[in-house]
Coordinates of N, CA and C in Angstrom, one line a residue:
Chain M
X17 N 4.4 -19.7 -5.5 CA 3.7 -18.6 -6.1 C 4.1 -17.3 -5.4
X18 N 3.8 -16.2 -6.2 CA 4.2 -14.9 -5.7 C 3.1 -14.3 -4.8
X19 N 3.5 -13.6 -3.7 CA 2.6 -12.9 -2.9 C 3.1 -11.5 -2.6
X20 N 2.2 -10.7 -2.3 CA 2.5 -9.3 -2.0 C 1.8 -8.9 -0.7
X21 N 2.6 -8.3 0.2 CA 2.0 -7.9 1.5 C 2.3 -6.4 1.7
X22 N 1.3 -5.7 2.2 CA 1.6 -4.3 2.6 C 0.9 -4.1 3.9
X23 N 1.5 -3.2 4.7 CA 1.0 -2.9 6.0 C 1.5 -1.5 6.4
X24 N 0.8 -0.8 7.4 CA -0.5 -1.4 8.0 C -1.7 -1.3 7.1
X25 N -2.7 -2.0 7.4 CA -3.9 -2.0 6.6 C -4.7 -0.7 6.8
X26 N -4.7 -0.2 8.0 CA -5.4 1.1 8.3 C -4.5 1.9 9.2
X27 N -4.6 3.2 8.9 CA -3.7 4.2 9.6 C -4.4 5.5 9.8
X28 N -4.5 6.0 11.0 CA -5.0 7.4 11.2 C -3.9 8.2 11.8
X29 N -3.5 9.2 11.1 CA -2.4 10.0 11.6 C -2.7 11.5 11.6
X30 N -2.2 12.2 12.6 CA -2.4 13.7 12.6 C -1.6 14.4 11.5
X31 N -2.1 15.6 11.1 CA -1.4 16.4 10.2 C 0.0 16.8 10.8
X32 N 1.0 16.7 9.9 CA 2.3 17.0 10.4 C 3.1 15.9 10.9
X33 N 2.5 14.7 11.1 CA 3.2 13.5 11.6 C 3.8 12.8 10.4
X34 N 4.8 11.9 10.7 CA 5.5 11.2 9.6 C 4.6 9.9 9.2
X35 N 5.0 9.4 8.1 CA 4.3 8.2 7.5 C 5.3 7.2 7.0
X36 N 5.0 5.9 7.3 CA 5.8 4.9 6.6 C 4.9 3.7 6.3
X37 N 4.7 3.4 5.0 CA 3.9 2.3 4.6 C 4.9 1.3 4.0
X38 N 4.8 0.0 4.3 CA 5.8 -0.9 3.8 C 5.1 -2.0 2.9
X39 N 5.9 -2.5 2.0 CA 5.4 -3.5 1.0 C 6.5 -4.5 0.8
X40 N 6.2 -5.7 0.8 CA 7.1 -6.7 0.4 C 6.5 -7.7 -0.5
X41 N 7.3 -8.3 -1.4 CA 6.9 -9.3 -2.4 C 7.7 -10.5 -2.1
X42 N 7.0 -11.7 -2.2 CA 7.7 -12.9 -2.0 C 7.5 -13.8 -3.3
X43 N 8.5 -14.7 -3.5 CA 8.3 -15.6 -4.6 C 8.8 -15.2 -5.9
X44 N 9.5 -14.0 -6.0 CA 10.0 -13.5 -7.2 C 11.3 -12.7 -6.9
X45 N 12.0 -12.5 -8.0 CA 13.2 -11.6 -7.8 C 13.3 -10.6 -8.9
X46 N 13.9 -9.4 -8.5 CA 14.0 -8.3 -9.5 C 12.7 -7.8 -10.0
X47 N 11.7 -7.7 -9.1 CA 10.4 -7.2 -9.6 C 10.4 -5.7 -9.8
X48 N 9.5 -5.2 -10.7 CA 9.2 -3.8 -10.7 C 8.2 -3.6 -9.5
X49 N 8.3 -2.5 -8.8 CA 7.5 -2.2 -7.7 C 6.8 -0.9 -7.9
X50 N 5.6 -0.8 -7.4 CA 4.8 0.4 -7.6 C 4.0 0.9 -6.4
X51 N 3.9 2.2 -6.2 CA 2.9 2.7 -5.3 C 1.9 3.5 -6.0
X52 N 0.6 3.2 -5.8 CA -0.5 3.9 -6.4 C -1.3 4.5 -5.2
X53 N -2.0 5.6 -5.6 CA -2.9 6.2 -4.6 C -4.3 6.3 -5.3
X54 N -5.3 6.0 -4.4 CA -6.7 6.1 -4.9 C -7.4 7.0 -3.9
X55 N -7.7 8.2 -4.4 CA -8.5 9.1 -3.5 C -10.0 8.7 -3.7
X56 N -10.7 9.1 -2.7 CA -12.2 8.8 -2.7 C -12.9 9.2 -4.0
X57 N -13.5 8.2 -4.6 CA -14.3 8.5 -5.8 C -13.4 8.7 -7.0
X58 N -12.2 8.4 -7.0 CA -11.3 8.7 -8.1 C -10.6 7.5 -8.5
X59 N -9.9 7.5 -9.7 CA -9.2 6.4 -10.1 C -7.8 6.2 -9.5
X60 N -7.0 5.4 -10.1 CA -5.7 5.1 -9.5 C -4.6 6.1 -10.1
X61 N -3.9 6.6 -9.2 CA -2.8 7.5 -9.6 C -1.4 6.9 -9.3
X62 N -0.6 6.7 -10.3 CA 0.7 6.2 -10.0 C 1.6 7.2 -9.3
X63 N 2.1 6.9 -8.2 CA 3.0 7.8 -7.4 C 4.4 7.6 -7.7
X64 N 4.9 6.3 -7.5 CA 6.3 6.0 -7.7 C 6.4 4.6 -8.3
X65 N 7.4 4.3 -9.0 CA 7.8 3.0 -9.4 C 9.3 2.8 -9.3
X66 N 9.7 1.5 -9.2 CA 11.1 1.2 -9.1 C 11.4 -0.1 -9.9
X67 N 12.5 0.0 -10.6 CA 12.9 -1.1 -11.4 C 14.1 -1.9 -10.8
X68 N 14.6 -1.3 -9.6 CA 15.7 -2.0 -9.0 C 16.0 -1.3 -7.6
X69 N 16.8 -1.9 -6.9 CA 17.2 -1.4 -5.6 C 17.8 0.0 -5.7
X70 N 17.2 0.9 -4.9 CA 17.7 2.3 -5.0 C 17.3 3.1 -6.2
X71 N 16.5 2.5 -7.1 CA 16.0 3.2 -8.3 C 14.6 3.6 -8.1
X72 N 14.3 4.9 -8.0 CA 12.9 5.3 -7.8 C 12.6 6.4 -8.8
X73 N 11.4 6.2 -9.5 CA 10.9 7.2 -10.4 C 9.6 7.7 -9.8
X74 N 9.6 9.1 -9.8 CA 8.4 9.8 -9.2 C 7.6 10.3 -10.4
X75 N 6.3 10.0 -10.3 CA 5.4 10.4 -11.3 C 4.8 11.7 -11.1
X76 N 4.5 12.1 -9.9 CA 3.9 13.4 -9.6 C 4.6 14.1 -8.5
X77 N 4.7 15.4 -8.6 CA 5.3 16.1 -7.4 C 4.3 16.1 -6.2
X78 N 4.9 15.8 -5.1 CA 4.0 15.7 -3.9 C 4.8 15.7 -2.6
X79 N 4.1 15.4 -1.6 CA 4.6 15.4 -0.2 C 5.2 14.1 0.2
X80 N 5.2 13.1 -0.7 CA 5.6 11.8 -0.4 C 6.9 11.4 -1.0
X81 N 7.6 10.4 -0.5 CA 8.8 9.8 -1.1 C 8.7 8.3 -1.0
X82 N 9.6 7.7 -1.8 CA 9.6 6.2 -1.8 C 11.1 5.8 -1.7
X83 N 11.3 4.6 -1.2 CA 12.6 4.0 -1.1 C 12.5 2.5 -1.3
X84 N 13.6 1.9 -1.9 CA 13.7 0.5 -2.1 C 15.0 0.0 -1.5
X85 N 15.0 -0.3 -0.3 CA 16.3 -0.7 0.4 C 16.7 -2.1 0.1
X86 N 15.7 -2.9 -0.3 CA 16.0 -4.3 -0.7 C 15.3 -4.7 -1.9
X87 N 15.6 -5.8 -2.6 CA 15.1 -6.1 -3.9 C 13.6 -6.2 -3.8
X88 N 13.0 -6.8 -2.8 CA 11.6 -7.0 -2.7 C 10.9 -6.2 -1.7
X89 N 11.4 -5.1 -1.3 CA 10.8 -4.2 -0.3 C 10.7 -2.8 -0.9
X90 N 9.5 -2.2 -0.7 CA 9.2 -0.9 -1.2 C 8.5 -0.1 -0.1
X91 N 9.0 1.1 0.2 CA 8.5 1.8 1.3 C 8.0 3.2 0.9
X92 N 6.9 3.6 1.3 CA 6.3 4.9 1.0 C 6.4 5.7 2.3
X93 N 6.9 6.9 2.2 CA 7.2 7.8 3.4 C 6.7 9.2 3.2
X94 N 6.6 9.8 4.3 CA 6.4 11.3 4.4 C 7.0 11.8 5.7
X95 N 7.6 13.0 5.6 CA 8.1 13.6 6.9 C 7.0 14.3 7.6
X96 N 6.1 14.9 6.8 CA 5.0 15.7 7.5 C 3.7 15.5 6.6
X97 N 2.8 14.8 7.1 CA 1.6 14.5 6.4 C 0.7 15.8 6.3
X98 N 0.0 15.8 5.1 CA -1.0 16.8 4.9 C -2.4 16.2 4.8
X99 N -3.4 17.0 5.0 CA -4.8 16.4 4.9 C -5.0 15.8 3.6
X100 N -4.5 16.4 2.5 CA -4.7 15.9 1.2 C -4.0 14.6 0.9
X101 N -3.2 14.1 1.8 CA -2.5 12.8 1.7 C -3.4 11.6 2.0
X102 N -4.6 11.9 2.6 CA -5.6 10.9 2.9 C -5.9 10.1 1.6
X103 N -6.1 8.8 1.8 CA -6.5 8.0 0.6 C -6.2 6.6 0.8
X104 N -6.4 5.8 -0.2 CA -6.1 4.4 -0.2 C -4.9 4.1 -1.0
X105 N -3.9 3.6 -0.4 CA -2.6 3.4 -1.1 C -2.4 1.9 -1.4
X106 N -2.0 1.7 -2.6 CA -1.9 0.3 -3.1 C -0.4 0.1 -3.6
X107 N 0.2 -0.9 -3.1 CA 1.4 -1.4 -3.6 C 1.2 -2.4 -4.6
X108 N 2.1 -2.5 -5.6 CA 1.9 -3.5 -6.7 C 3.2 -3.9 -7.2
X109 N 3.2 -5.0 -7.9 CA 4.5 -5.5 -8.5 C 4.2 -6.2 -9.9
X110 N 5.2 -6.2 -10.7 CA 5.2 -7.0 -11.9 C 6.6 -7.6 -12.1
X111 N 6.7 -8.6 -13.0 CA 8.0 -9.1 -13.3 C 8.8 -8.1 -14.0
X112 N 10.1 -8.2 -13.7 CA 11.0 -7.1 -14.2 C 11.5 -7.2 -15.5
X113 N 12.6 -6.6 -15.8 CA 13.3 -6.5 -17.1 C 13.4 -7.9 -17.7
X114 N 13.0 -7.9 -19.0 CA 13.1 -9.2 -19.8 C 11.9 -10.0 -19.7
X115 N 11.0 -9.7 -18.8 CA 9.8 -10.5 -18.7 C 8.7 -9.9 -19.7
X116 N 8.1 -10.8 -20.4 CA 7.1 -10.3 -21.4 C 5.8 -10.0 -20.6
X117 N 5.2 -8.9 -21.1 CA 3.9 -8.5 -20.6 C 4.0 -7.7 -19.3
X118 N 3.0 -6.8 -19.1 CA 3.1 -6.1 -17.9 C 2.0 -6.2 -17.0
X119 N 1.6 -7.5 -16.7 CA 0.5 -7.7 -15.7 C 1.0 -7.2 -14.4
X120 N 0.3 -6.3 -13.8 CA 0.6 -5.8 -12.5 C -0.3 -6.4 -11.4
X121 N 0.3 -6.9 -10.3 CA -0.5 -7.5 -9.3 C -0.5 -6.6 -8.0
X122 N -1.6 -6.5 -7.4 CA -1.8 -5.5 -6.3 C -1.9 -6.2 -5.0
X123 N -1.4 -5.4 -4.0 CA -1.6 -5.8 -2.6 C -3.0 -5.4 -2.2
X124 N -3.3 -5.6 -0.9 CA -4.6 -5.4 -0.4 C -4.9 -3.9 0.0
X125 N -3.9 -3.1 0.0 CA -4.1 -1.7 0.2 C -4.0 -1.2 1.6
X126 N -3.7 0.0 1.8 CA -3.6 0.6 3.1 C -4.4 1.9 3.1
X127 N -5.4 2.0 4.1 CA -6.2 3.2 4.2 C -5.5 4.2 5.1
X128 N -5.2 5.3 4.6 CA -4.6 6.4 5.4 C -5.6 7.5 5.6
X129 N -5.9 7.9 6.8 CA -6.7 9.0 7.1 C -5.9 10.0 7.9
X130 N -5.7 11.2 7.3 CA -5.0 12.3 8.0 C -6.0 13.2 8.7
X131 N -5.8 13.4 10.0 CA -6.8 14.2 10.7 C -6.2 15.5 11.3
Chain P
X27 N 1.6 9.5 -25.2 CA 1.3 8.9 -23.9 C 0.0 8.2 -23.9
X28 N 0.0 7.1 -23.1 CA -1.3 6.3 -23.0 C -2.3 7.1 -22.2
X29 N -3.6 6.8 -22.5 CA -4.7 7.3 -21.7 C -5.8 6.3 -21.8
X30 N -6.7 6.3 -20.8 CA -7.8 5.4 -20.8 C -9.1 6.2 -20.4
X31 N -10.2 6.0 -21.1 CA -11.4 6.6 -20.7 C -12.5 5.6 -20.4
X32 N -13.1 5.7 -19.3 CA -14.2 4.8 -18.9 C -15.4 5.8 -18.8
X33 N -16.2 5.9 -19.8 CA -17.2 7.0 -19.9 C -18.3 6.9 -18.8
X34 N -18.5 5.7 -18.3 CA -19.6 5.5 -17.3 C -19.0 5.5 -15.9
X35 N -19.4 6.4 -15.1 CA -19.0 6.4 -13.7 C -19.7 5.4 -12.9
X36 N -21.0 5.3 -13.1 CA -21.9 4.4 -12.4 C -22.7 3.6 -13.4
X37 N -23.0 2.3 -13.1 CA -23.9 1.5 -13.9 C -24.7 0.7 -13.0
X38 N -26.0 0.6 -13.2 CA -26.9 -0.3 -12.4 C -27.5 -1.3 -13.3
X39 N -27.4 -2.5 -13.0 CA -28.1 -3.6 -13.8 C -28.8 -4.5 -12.9
X40 N -29.8 -5.2 -13.4 CA -30.6 -6.1 -12.6 C -29.8 -7.5 -12.6
X41 N -30.0 -8.2 -11.5 CA -29.3 -9.5 -11.4 C -29.9 -10.4 -12.5
X42 N -29.0 -11.1 -13.2 CA -29.4 -11.9 -14.3 C -29.3 -11.2 -15.7
X43 N -29.2 -9.9 -15.7 CA -29.2 -9.2 -16.9 C -27.7 -9.2 -17.4
X44 N -27.6 -8.8 -18.7 CA -26.3 -8.8 -19.3 C -25.6 -7.4 -18.9
X45 N -24.3 -7.4 -19.1 CA -23.5 -6.3 -18.7 C -22.4 -5.9 -19.7
X46 N -22.3 -4.7 -20.0 CA -21.2 -4.2 -20.8 C -20.6 -2.9 -20.2
X47 N -19.3 -3.0 -19.9 CA -18.6 -1.8 -19.4 C -17.7 -1.3 -20.5
X48 N -17.7 0.0 -20.7 CA -17.0 0.5 -21.8 C -15.6 1.0 -21.4
X49 N -14.7 0.9 -22.3 CA -13.3 1.3 -22.1 C -12.8 1.8 -23.5
X50 N -12.3 3.0 -23.6 CA -11.6 3.5 -24.7 C -10.2 3.9 -24.3
X51 N -9.2 3.6 -25.2 CA -7.8 3.9 -24.9 C -7.2 4.7 -26.0
X52 N -6.1 5.4 -25.6 CA -5.3 6.1 -26.6 C -3.9 5.6 -26.5
X53 N -3.4 5.1 -27.6 CA -2.0 4.6 -27.6 C -1.7 4.5 -29.1
X54 N -0.4 4.8 -29.4 CA 0.0 4.8 -30.8 C 0.2 3.5 -31.5
X55 N 0.4 2.4 -30.7 CA 0.6 1.1 -31.2 C -0.4 0.1 -30.6
X56 N -0.2 -1.1 -30.8 CA -1.0 -2.1 -30.1 C -0.6 -2.2 -28.6
X57 N -1.6 -1.8 -27.8 CA -1.2 -1.8 -26.4 C -1.5 -3.1 -25.7
X58 N -1.0 -3.2 -24.5 CA -1.5 -4.3 -23.6 C -2.7 -3.7 -22.8
X59 N -3.8 -4.5 -22.7 CA -5.0 -4.0 -22.1 C -5.4 -4.9 -21.0
X60 N -6.0 -4.3 -20.0 CA -6.4 -5.1 -18.8 C -7.7 -4.6 -18.2
X61 N -8.4 -5.5 -17.5 CA -9.5 -5.2 -16.7 C -9.2 -5.7 -15.3
X62 N -9.4 -4.8 -14.3 CA -9.3 -5.2 -12.9 C -10.6 -4.9 -12.2
X63 N -10.9 -5.7 -11.1 CA -12.0 -5.4 -10.3 C -11.6 -5.2 -8.9
X64 N -12.3 -4.2 -8.2 CA -12.0 -3.9 -6.8 C -13.2 -3.9 -6.0
X65 N -13.3 -4.8 -5.0 CA -14.3 -4.7 -4.0 C -14.0 -3.6 -3.0
X66 N -15.0 -3.1 -2.3 CA -14.8 -2.0 -1.4 C -13.7 -2.3 -0.4
X67 N -12.8 -1.4 -0.2 CA -11.7 -1.5 0.8 C -10.7 -2.5 0.5
X68 N -10.6 -3.0 -0.7 CA -9.7 -4.1 -1.0 C -8.8 -3.7 -2.2
X69 N -7.8 -4.5 -2.5 CA -6.9 -4.3 -3.6 C -7.6 -4.7 -4.9
X70 N -6.9 -4.6 -6.0 CA -7.4 -4.8 -7.3 C -7.1 -6.3 -7.7
X71 N -8.1 -6.9 -8.3 CA -7.9 -8.3 -8.8 C -7.9 -8.3 -10.3
X72 N -7.0 -8.9 -11.0 CA -7.0 -9.0 -12.4 C -8.1 -9.9 -12.9
X73 N -9.0 -9.3 -13.8 CA -10.0 -10.1 -14.4 C -9.6 -10.8 -15.7
X74 N -8.9 -10.0 -16.5 CA -8.4 -10.5 -17.8 C -7.5 -9.5 -18.4
X75 N -6.8 -10.0 -19.5 CA -5.8 -9.2 -20.2 C -5.7 -9.5 -21.6
X76 N -5.3 -8.6 -22.4 CA -5.1 -8.8 -23.8 C -3.6 -8.3 -24.2
X77 N -2.9 -9.3 -24.8 CA -1.6 -8.9 -25.2 C -1.5 -8.9 -26.8
X78 N -2.0 -10.0 -27.3 CA -2.0 -10.2 -28.8 C -2.9 -11.4 -29.1
X79 N -3.1 -11.7 -30.4 CA -3.8 -12.9 -30.8 C -5.3 -12.6 -30.8
X80 N -6.0 -13.6 -30.4 CA -7.5 -13.6 -30.5 C -8.0 -12.3 -29.7
X81 N -8.8 -11.6 -30.4 CA -9.3 -10.3 -29.9 C -10.4 -10.4 -28.8
X82 N -10.9 -11.6 -28.7 CA -11.9 -11.9 -27.6 C -11.2 -12.7 -26.6
X83 N -11.1 -12.1 -25.4 CA -10.4 -12.8 -24.3 C -11.3 -13.2 -23.2
X84 N -11.1 -14.3 -22.6 CA -11.9 -14.8 -21.5 C -11.2 -14.6 -20.2
X85 N -11.9 -14.2 -19.2 CA -11.3 -14.0 -17.9 C -12.0 -14.8 -16.8
X86 N -11.7 -14.4 -15.6 CA -12.3 -15.1 -14.5 C -13.7 -14.7 -14.2
X87 N -14.4 -15.4 -13.5 CA -15.8 -15.0 -13.0 C -16.8 -14.9 -14.2
X88 N -16.5 -15.5 -15.3 CA -17.4 -15.4 -16.4 C -17.3 -14.1 -17.3
X89 N -16.3 -13.3 -17.0 CA -16.2 -12.1 -17.8 C -15.4 -12.4 -19.1
X90 N -15.7 -11.5 -20.1 CA -14.9 -11.5 -21.3 C -14.8 -10.1 -21.8
X91 N -13.8 -9.9 -22.7 CA -13.6 -8.5 -23.2 C -13.2 -8.7 -24.7
X92 N -13.5 -7.7 -25.5 CA -13.2 -7.7 -26.9 C -12.3 -6.5 -27.3
X93 N -11.2 -6.8 -27.8 CA -10.3 -5.7 -28.3 C -10.7 -5.3 -29.7
X94 N -11.1 -4.1 -29.9 CA -11.4 -3.6 -31.3 C -10.5 -2.4 -31.6
X95 N -9.5 -2.7 -32.5 CA -8.5 -1.8 -32.8 C -9.1 -0.5 -33.5
X96 N -10.1 -0.8 -34.4 CA -10.7 0.3 -35.2 C -11.4 1.3 -34.3
X97 N -11.9 0.8 -33.2 CA -12.6 1.7 -32.2 C -11.8 2.1 -31.0
X98 N -10.6 1.6 -30.9 CA -9.7 1.8 -29.8 C -10.5 1.5 -28.5
X99 N -11.1 0.3 -28.5 CA -12.0 0.0 -27.4 C -11.6 -1.4 -26.8
X100 N -11.9 -1.6 -25.6 CA -11.7 -2.9 -24.9 C -12.8 -3.0 -23.9
X101 N -14.0 -3.3 -24.4 CA -15.2 -3.3 -23.5 C -15.3 -4.7 -22.8
X102 N -15.7 -4.6 -21.6 CA -15.9 -5.8 -20.7 C -17.4 -6.2 -20.7
X103 N -17.6 -7.5 -20.8 CA -19.0 -8.0 -20.9 C -19.1 -9.2 -20.0
X104 N -20.4 -9.4 -19.6 CA -20.8 -10.6 -18.9 C -22.2 -10.9 -19.2
X105 N -22.6 -12.1 -19.6 CA -23.9 -12.4 -20.1 C -25.0 -12.4 -19.0
X106 N -24.6 -12.7 -17.8 CA -25.6 -12.7 -16.7 C -24.9 -12.3 -15.4
X107 N -25.3 -11.2 -14.9 CA -24.7 -10.6 -13.7 C -25.2 -11.2 -12.5
X108 N -24.3 -11.4 -11.5 CA -24.7 -11.9 -10.2 C -24.5 -10.8 -9.2
X109 N -25.2 -10.8 -8.1 CA -25.1 -9.8 -7.1 C -23.7 -9.6 -6.6
X110 N -22.9 -10.7 -6.6 CA -21.5 -10.6 -6.1 C -20.6 -9.8 -7.1
X111 N -21.1 -9.5 -8.3 CA -20.3 -8.7 -9.2 C -20.3 -7.3 -8.9
X112 N -21.1 -6.8 -7.9 CA -21.1 -5.4 -7.6 C -19.8 -5.0 -7.0
X113 N -19.1 -4.0 -7.7 CA -17.8 -3.7 -7.4 C -17.4 -2.5 -8.3
X114 N -16.2 -2.1 -8.2 CA -15.7 -1.1 -9.1 C -14.7 -1.7 -10.1
X115 N -14.8 -1.4 -11.4 CA -14.1 -2.0 -12.4 C -13.2 -1.0 -13.1
X116 N -11.9 -1.4 -13.3 CA -10.9 -0.5 -13.9 C -10.4 -1.1 -15.1
X117 N -10.3 -0.3 -16.2 CA -9.6 -0.6 -17.4 C -8.2 0.0 -17.3
X118 N -7.2 -0.7 -17.9 CA -5.9 -0.1 -17.8 C -5.2 -0.5 -19.2
X119 N -4.2 0.4 -19.5 CA -3.5 0.2 -20.7 C -2.0 0.3 -20.4
X120 N -1.2 -0.5 -21.0 CA 0.3 -0.4 -20.8 C 1.0 -0.6 -22.2
X121 N 2.1 0.0 -22.3 CA 3.0 -0.2 -23.4 C 3.7 -1.5 -23.3
X122 N 3.8 -2.2 -24.4 CA 4.5 -3.5 -24.4 C 5.9 -3.5 -23.8
X123 N 6.6 -2.4 -24.0 CA 8.0 -2.3 -23.5 C 8.1 -1.3 -22.4
X124 N 6.9 -1.0 -21.8 CA 6.9 0.0 -20.7 C 6.9 -0.6 -19.3
X125 N 7.0 0.2 -18.4 CA 7.0 -0.2 -17.0 C 5.7 0.1 -16.3
X126 N 4.8 0.8 -16.9 CA 3.7 1.4 -16.2 C 2.4 1.0 -16.8
X127 N 1.4 1.0 -16.0 CA 0.0 0.9 -16.5 C -0.7 2.2 -16.2
X128 N -1.5 2.6 -17.1 CA -2.4 3.8 -16.9 C -3.8 3.3 -16.7
X129 N -4.4 3.8 -15.7 CA -5.8 3.3 -15.4 C -6.8 4.3 -15.7
X130 N -8.0 3.8 -16.1 CA -9.2 4.7 -16.2 C -9.7 5.1 -14.8
X131 N -10.7 5.9 -14.8 CA -11.2 6.4 -13.5 C -12.1 5.4 -12.8
X132 N -12.5 4.4 -13.5 CA -13.3 3.3 -12.9 C -14.8 3.5 -13.2
X133 N -15.5 2.3 -13.2 CA -16.9 2.3 -13.3 C -17.4 1.5 -12.1
X134 N -18.3 2.1 -11.3 CA -18.9 1.4 -10.2 C -20.2 0.7 -10.7
X135 N -20.2 -0.6 -10.4 CA -21.3 -1.4 -10.9 C -22.2 -1.7 -9.6
X136 N -23.5 -1.4 -9.8 CA -24.4 -1.8 -8.8 C -25.4 -2.8 -9.4
X137 N -25.7 -3.8 -8.6 CA -26.6 -4.9 -9.1 C -27.8 -4.9 -8.2
X138 N -29.0 -4.8 -8.8 CA -30.2 -4.7 -8.1 C -30.9 -6.1 -8.3
X139 N -31.6 -6.5 -7.2 CA -32.2 -7.8 -7.2 C -33.7 -7.6 -7.6

């Protein structure tokens, strides 16, 4: 069966410091991968998605970037964090091209607090 | 473009009472529809989904949802709520040939004993 892991689970970082959140999926190949952000009291905002290695689509202009160095690895980064980057970050995956249906499955999330 | 509206930000129900969470979507064709549940500080768990066929779909934990094309709605229901159902619920819509899901803002369910 497929599993998704993301880490770290909790992170407290000072303003201006870098960020790296990692996500890996097991038990599938060529998945679509996603990074969502959930700010306090708000819904889910899609930040990035990827349909393949090195292919990144950005949904909103922001201080963050994403990379997909391997088929089942998705990384969310920032060079200099802002206070507004605080939030709950969720990695997610779905079966890729040719698979019917778009059920997206989520990781457990990473809490980022920028201080 | 797809969009989802969950008109109720908070709902409080008594344990054992019935529940209905509302979801309205905007999409030009028949969408794929989903309900997810999120407990505090955790990821999202899929409750149920609608792709085609029977418009009444059954999910986990005793939940069901009905797709009504004429009303562009996909409301979530449960006949008898348990205290453990307290969580935040998200409705989402996706295009059948698309890569993305668009989520509503969520409805926080509180269950009182």
